[in-house]
């Protein structure tokens, strides 16, 4: 194993061997790395009482090959039928591909893979070439009662695609990744569900060449997983991009969708607004593969004018003033920021360490101005849109921040620094885990009034655990509320210990009255807590829709959205291992 | 009958006698009148070849009393039970109140009432005092299979509340019309479903006094029926206010809802956005009384700053340039106008007559500048929000209009003139009908690309009929599309002749690919065309939800949303008379 330097930490800088466990759990580009910087390492050492000696020998690095001898338990008759349907070359049965299609980018996935635990694999991975292929597979699985899962780009953090009942998984991104239509009059693009984010954005940014358009466009949707996410995944989980405060969540961006369900093909109507009964798009979005297989999506697109972007950042004296300022901006009716991200005191302190401000002369000056550690809060963001709009929004935000006694950091380009690492921060997870440090996130949605209590209760729960870092930010705000995004760092290697922490946080969130997710979705991870949050009458609607679309429960079965869980499973929570 | 002047037209200026048919179909305030002005009368005379002699003797004015001897066919046992549930004084069985609760403000309602046709009445009208009362009634009706309809403020134009199967109607606005909570941190208000629009707006405008708030607020939702509409009606029909381009349609304003269904009480979660499965609010909005009885709603509220409003108006050379300009504004990403209303050439000509511009020196000047009759198009509107925002939006719109060679009418205060009559124009309907002229509206939603074709096809259908005025405007626009609102004026007194025209337009809309409604809803009027537009797979979702909430089909039965229609009824269309 190559080491980047003789001084620890000895971060791994080697692409994972093809076919290895590490190649499955390593984030993003196999050649991509972003190591924790000195500020982060110092924090880790301080918090967990670690020394250089603890950062010499990486552990459980998953460099070994995935065993290739897990036999597919699907009857050969079915495999033959699938080969007939989608083509021989589009049916895979090796353990590596089956694991890849079932495991996501969640901490639980990485922990299992580092320990060599392979469970809940589909018997085969099928790559359909068209809606007709998907129809054939859905019909067959429905009549043969074969569970059917979906793989888009594999970045779920909620065990969304985990094939807990075996069966087959559809790999939507291998073939069904193309643009079907671009309509500049309507400012829409129609793509197949397996299209990956970066390819969509590349085409839109080059719309004059790609589509003979009059100008370049942007999709406006940039989740942290952007580089490794598919449009279908965005849609079925109700995802949000980091610029959602301006562009909206995916449910604000989707104009229509096509699904293949056991009942047939469903095409939603596709008008910006109408009054023709319930909103069918809003019924299907968030169905997480339980109602049908998403095959294509029509999305709104936006002007791509990066030259208009204005960035700003501020340091507030305390959490209360910072929250009030963010709320005032969101309710100000002068236009909305695009990225808008407020860190709580603990996250602010970590950020100041990572941006090498902690302990500098500038830091001393800030403290003298009464911006104190574990009190001060960092707000960063940007404005997008027409140039006059971004100018106005940035000016107004500066005025609001000033009224709340914030110190402007705009000249220090904090937002630019954040932008540089916005898609690469997840790479650090592998480095930390190599030395037994786990970093994970959970998030929820709240009204403004709920912010203080939910924040305090979740922090109280996490901080009751010794040596646990708990950072929080608001990253998607609205006039009526926001999200709370919790990042916790702990020295844990044991799966049950991890789950005790994670489930405790989910429990605390639910009891505090928050929505169980703002944009990660529910998947199988949070399924057990969904009914307790939305209430049984709403859960009954979900069940009625499930019964309508998928009466034989072949679509993403085994606890997704808490749908097919009995009370016993709900109580046990961690009940997925077969 | 009093006459306002000895020169015709002899408009009626007398409040309808209490208990009369006219008191049921007359729009709005019994003492309220707005007569067609000279420009309008001239147009009518020209179009229909009428003379002063035709405007002397009003016909079928409905001054006679509603017969009070239509016996209620509900078993006395049931009436006694209802009296027990909601209180004796809250059960009405006289024909007048039963008609009022079943007939709306549609042309078909007025035509029937002018001809003394009383049909489809509920057997009783119940005024519940609380959610508990509603629960008791719903449970009873469900177990006794008694059809249950809902009356809010009676301004449906889609036969939404028509009690085609008898049973009972709930009058939600008599008692359940109160504010339940005001939350300034979240900027929300929770009201009972029967609250009327003007009362809500009055309280919000006086929030410092009414709720000890820091500032005044507005509900932002002002349909033309505003003065005679209820919050519950806005919500269940997916209504839109005239300022929706800025404030959003009602589905953008609602944060949560409470319904009483045969399955029990349903409270939606109430977060601005979340990722916890389908959006339950968007399932219930548009259900038009078929899934449950809406009892309370939490709405977003907005800053009330009328001093910031900026108004503008422009005249374009032609329909194509005008549409392109409106689309460019909607896609411009500099902020959105509030009212934004583009008239097609025929409507523009009518407007210029009504605003007394037609035939003046100014008109001659405009023609010389090549703004020609039956080509030129009027755009009017306003911007709301923060002062800097309204300044920016107004400036940008003027710039776009300029690029499309529009002539600015802003100094002539056209928008202010429109605002003066925005809620009173419907009063003219009675005047015209008194002399055999019918004025009616139908509306649909379209993408930008569909505008030319849908507009052309509907106009072609209407104009194929001799002597028929067809005016069109776009009044609710989006980056991806808009609505088309058609107003037709014809000399018709016969119901079947009217319905032939109306159904022909609905048929044409559906065939042209438009959504069957942008904001009026579907009701029983448009029900027969819904499945053909949204497709059977979407209709099947509607039916599955109906089956879940209301398996005994007691809620608004008889064709609402096309739910319980058989093929025969769909083909007959006008199949509601018992």
Short mmCIF file of N, CA, C and O in Angstrom, two decimals, chain A residues 457-507:
data_model
loop_
_atom_site.label_atom_id
_atom_site.label_comp_id
_atom_site.label_asym_id
_atom_site.label_seq_id
_atom_site.Cartn_x
_atom_site.Cartn_y
_atom_site.Cartn_z
N UNK A 457 -32.56 18.96 20.82
CA UNK A 457 -32.82 17.58 21.24
C UNK A 457 -31.88 16.59 20.55
O UNK A 457 -31.38 15.66 21.17
N UNK A 458 -31.68 16.78 19.25
CA UNK A 458 -30.78 15.86 18.55
C UNK A 458 -29.35 16.04 19.07
O UNK A 458 -28.65 15.06 19.34
N UNK A 459 -28.93 17.27 19.25
CA UNK A 459 -27.59 17.51 19.80
C UNK A 459 -27.44 16.89 21.19
O UNK A 459 -26.42 16.28 21.50
N UNK A 460 -28.45 17.06 21.99
CA UNK A 460 -28.39 16.51 23.35
C UNK A 460 -28.19 15.00 23.29
O UNK A 460 -27.36 14.44 24.00
N UNK A 461 -28.97 14.36 22.41
CA UNK A 461 -28.84 12.91 22.29
C UNK A 461 -27.43 12.52 21.85
O UNK A 461 -26.79 11.65 22.43
N UNK A 462 -26.93 13.19 20.82
CA UNK A 462 -25.61 12.82 20.27
C UNK A 462 -24.51 13.13 21.27
O UNK A 462 -23.60 12.33 21.50
N UNK A 463 -24.60 14.30 21.89
CA UNK A 463 -23.52 14.73 22.77
C UNK A 463 -23.51 13.96 24.10
O UNK A 463 -22.51 14.01 24.83
N UNK A 464 -24.61 13.29 24.40
CA UNK A 464 -24.61 12.41 25.58
C UNK A 464 -23.64 11.26 25.41
O UNK A 464 -23.23 10.62 26.38
N UNK A 465 -23.33 10.97 24.16
CA UNK A 465 -22.35 9.94 23.87
C UNK A 465 -20.97 10.58 23.98
O UNK A 465 -20.72 11.63 23.38
N UNK A 466 -20.07 10.00 24.72
CA UNK A 466 -18.76 10.64 24.88
C UNK A 466 -18.04 10.71 23.54
O UNK A 466 -18.24 9.87 22.66
N UNK A 467 -17.19 11.70 23.40
CA UNK A 467 -16.33 11.83 22.23
C UNK A 467 -17.09 11.69 20.91
O UNK A 467 -16.79 10.84 20.08
N UNK A 468 -18.09 12.50 20.74
CA UNK A 468 -18.83 12.48 19.47
C UNK A 468 -19.02 13.92 18.99
O UNK A 468 -19.54 14.76 19.73
N UNK A 469 -18.56 14.17 17.79
CA UNK A 469 -18.71 15.49 17.20
C UNK A 469 -20.09 15.55 16.55
O UNK A 469 -20.54 14.60 15.90
N UNK A 470 -20.79 16.64 16.75
CA UNK A 470 -22.11 16.80 16.12
C UNK A 470 -22.20 18.19 15.50
O UNK A 470 -22.31 19.19 16.21
N UNK A 471 -22.12 18.24 14.20
CA UNK A 471 -22.19 19.51 13.48
C UNK A 471 -23.55 19.59 12.80
O UNK A 471 -24.07 18.59 12.33
N UNK A 472 -24.08 20.80 12.72
CA UNK A 472 -25.41 20.97 12.11
C UNK A 472 -25.40 22.17 11.18
O UNK A 472 -24.77 23.18 11.49
N UNK A 473 -26.10 22.03 10.07
CA UNK A 473 -26.35 23.23 9.27
C UNK A 473 -27.77 23.23 8.71
O UNK A 473 -28.42 22.20 8.65
N UNK A 474 -28.21 24.43 8.34
CA UNK A 474 -29.41 24.60 7.54
C UNK A 474 -28.91 24.85 6.12
O UNK A 474 -28.12 25.76 5.89
N UNK A 475 -29.35 24.04 5.18
CA UNK A 475 -28.85 24.22 3.81
C UNK A 475 -29.95 24.39 2.77
O UNK A 475 -29.65 24.60 1.60
N UNK A 476 -31.19 24.27 3.17
CA UNK A 476 -32.30 24.41 2.22
C UNK A 476 -33.42 25.13 2.97
O UNK A 476 -34.11 24.51 3.78
N UNK A 477 -33.57 26.40 2.73
CA UNK A 477 -34.54 27.16 3.51
C UNK A 477 -35.71 27.64 2.68
O UNK A 477 -35.64 27.72 1.45
N UNK A 478 -36.79 27.94 3.38
CA UNK A 478 -38.06 28.35 2.79
C UNK A 478 -38.64 29.46 3.68
O UNK A 478 -38.24 29.57 4.83
N UNK A 479 -39.61 30.18 3.18
CA UNK A 479 -40.21 31.19 4.06
C UNK A 479 -40.82 30.57 5.33
O UNK A 479 -40.84 31.20 6.38
N UNK A 480 -41.28 29.33 5.23
CA UNK A 480 -41.97 28.72 6.38
C UNK A 480 -41.08 27.76 7.19
O UNK A 480 -41.52 27.25 8.22
N UNK A 481 -39.90 27.48 6.75
CA UNK A 481 -39.06 26.54 7.50
C UNK A 481 -37.77 26.25 6.79
O UNK A 481 -37.36 26.97 5.87
N UNK A 482 -37.14 25.17 7.20
CA UNK A 482 -35.81 24.86 6.68
C UNK A 482 -35.54 23.38 6.89
O UNK A 482 -36.44 22.62 7.25
N UNK A 483 -34.30 22.98 6.64
CA UNK A 483 -33.91 21.62 7.00
C UNK A 483 -32.86 21.70 8.09
O UNK A 483 -32.25 22.75 8.32
N UNK A 484 -32.66 20.61 8.79
CA UNK A 484 -31.54 20.50 9.74
C UNK A 484 -30.73 19.30 9.30
O UNK A 484 -31.25 18.18 9.19
N UNK A 485 -29.48 19.56 9.01
CA UNK A 485 -28.59 18.52 8.49
C UNK A 485 -27.53 18.27 9.55
O UNK A 485 -26.76 19.16 9.89
N UNK A 486 -27.54 17.07 10.10
CA UNK A 486 -26.62 16.73 11.19
C UNK A 486 -25.48 15.87 10.66
O UNK A 486 -25.70 14.89 9.94
N UNK A 487 -24.28 16.22 11.01
CA UNK A 487 -23.10 15.41 10.68
C UNK A 487 -22.48 14.97 11.99
O UNK A 487 -22.21 15.81 12.86
N UNK A 488 -22.32 13.66 12.18
CA UNK A 488 -21.68 13.24 13.42
C UNK A 488 -20.43 12.43 13.12
O UNK A 488 -20.36 11.68 12.14
N UNK A 489 -19.43 12.64 13.95
CA UNK A 489 -18.15 11.96 13.80
C UNK A 489 -17.86 11.22 15.10
O UNK A 489 -17.94 11.82 16.18
N UNK A 490 -17.60 9.94 14.98
CA UNK A 490 -17.38 9.14 16.19
C UNK A 490 -16.35 8.06 15.88
O UNK A 490 -16.11 7.73 14.71
N UNK A 491 -15.74 7.57 16.93
CA UNK A 491 -14.77 6.49 16.73
C UNK A 491 -15.51 5.17 16.94
O UNK A 491 -15.68 4.71 18.07
N UNK A 492 -15.99 4.62 15.87
CA UNK A 492 -16.83 3.42 15.93
C UNK A 492 -16.41 2.49 14.80
O UNK A 492 -16.19 2.93 13.67
N UNK A 493 -16.32 1.22 15.12
CA UNK A 493 -16.10 0.26 14.04
C UNK A 493 -17.16 -0.84 14.04
O UNK A 493 -17.37 -1.51 13.05
N UNK A 494 -17.81 -0.95 15.16
CA UNK A 494 -18.79 -2.01 15.33
C UNK A 494 -20.15 -1.59 14.74
O UNK A 494 -20.64 -0.49 15.03
N UNK A 495 -20.72 -2.46 13.95
CA UNK A 495 -21.97 -2.11 13.26
C UNK A 495 -23.10 -1.83 14.25
O UNK A 495 -23.83 -0.85 14.11
N UNK A 496 -23.24 -2.69 15.26
CA UNK A 496 -24.34 -2.48 16.19
C UNK A 496 -24.19 -1.18 16.96
O UNK A 496 -25.17 -0.49 17.24
N UNK A 497 -22.95 -0.86 17.29
CA UNK A 497 -22.71 0.41 18.00
C UNK A 497 -23.10 1.59 17.11
O UNK A 497 -23.73 2.55 17.57
N UNK A 498 -22.74 1.47 15.84
CA UNK A 498 -23.13 2.52 14.89
C UNK A 498 -24.64 2.64 14.80
O UNK A 498 -25.21 3.74 14.86
N UNK A 499 -25.29 1.49 14.66
CA UNK A 499 -26.75 1.53 14.47
C UNK A 499 -27.46 2.05 15.72
O UNK A 499 -28.49 2.72 15.61
N UNK A 500 -26.91 1.74 16.87
CA UNK A 500 -27.51 2.26 18.11
C UNK A 500 -27.52 3.79 18.07
O UNK A 500 -28.52 4.43 18.42
N UNK A 501 -26.40 4.34 17.62
CA UNK A 501 -26.33 5.80 17.51
C UNK A 501 -27.30 6.31 16.44
O UNK A 501 -28.11 7.21 16.68
N UNK A 502 -27.25 5.70 15.28
CA UNK A 502 -28.08 6.18 14.18
C UNK A 502 -29.57 6.07 14.50
O UNK A 502 -30.35 7.01 14.31
N UNK A 503 -29.97 4.93 15.00
CA UNK A 503 -31.39 4.73 15.30
C UNK A 503 -31.84 5.64 16.43
O UNK A 503 -32.98 6.12 16.45
N UNK A 504 -30.95 5.88 17.35
CA UNK A 504 -31.28 6.81 18.45
C UNK A 504 -31.55 8.21 17.91
O UNK A 504 -32.46 8.90 18.39
N UNK A 505 -30.75 8.61 16.93
CA UNK A 505 -30.96 9.94 16.36
C UNK A 505 -32.28 9.98 15.59
O UNK A 505 -33.07 10.92 15.73
N UNK A 506 -32.55 8.94 14.81
CA UNK A 506 -33.82 8.89 14.07
C UNK A 506 -35.00 8.96 15.04
O UNK A 506 -35.97 9.68 14.82
N UNK A 507 -34.89 8.20 16.10
CA UNK A 507 -35.93 8.19 17.13
C UNK A 507 -36.13 9.60 17.72
O UNK A 507 -37.25 10.06 17.91
#
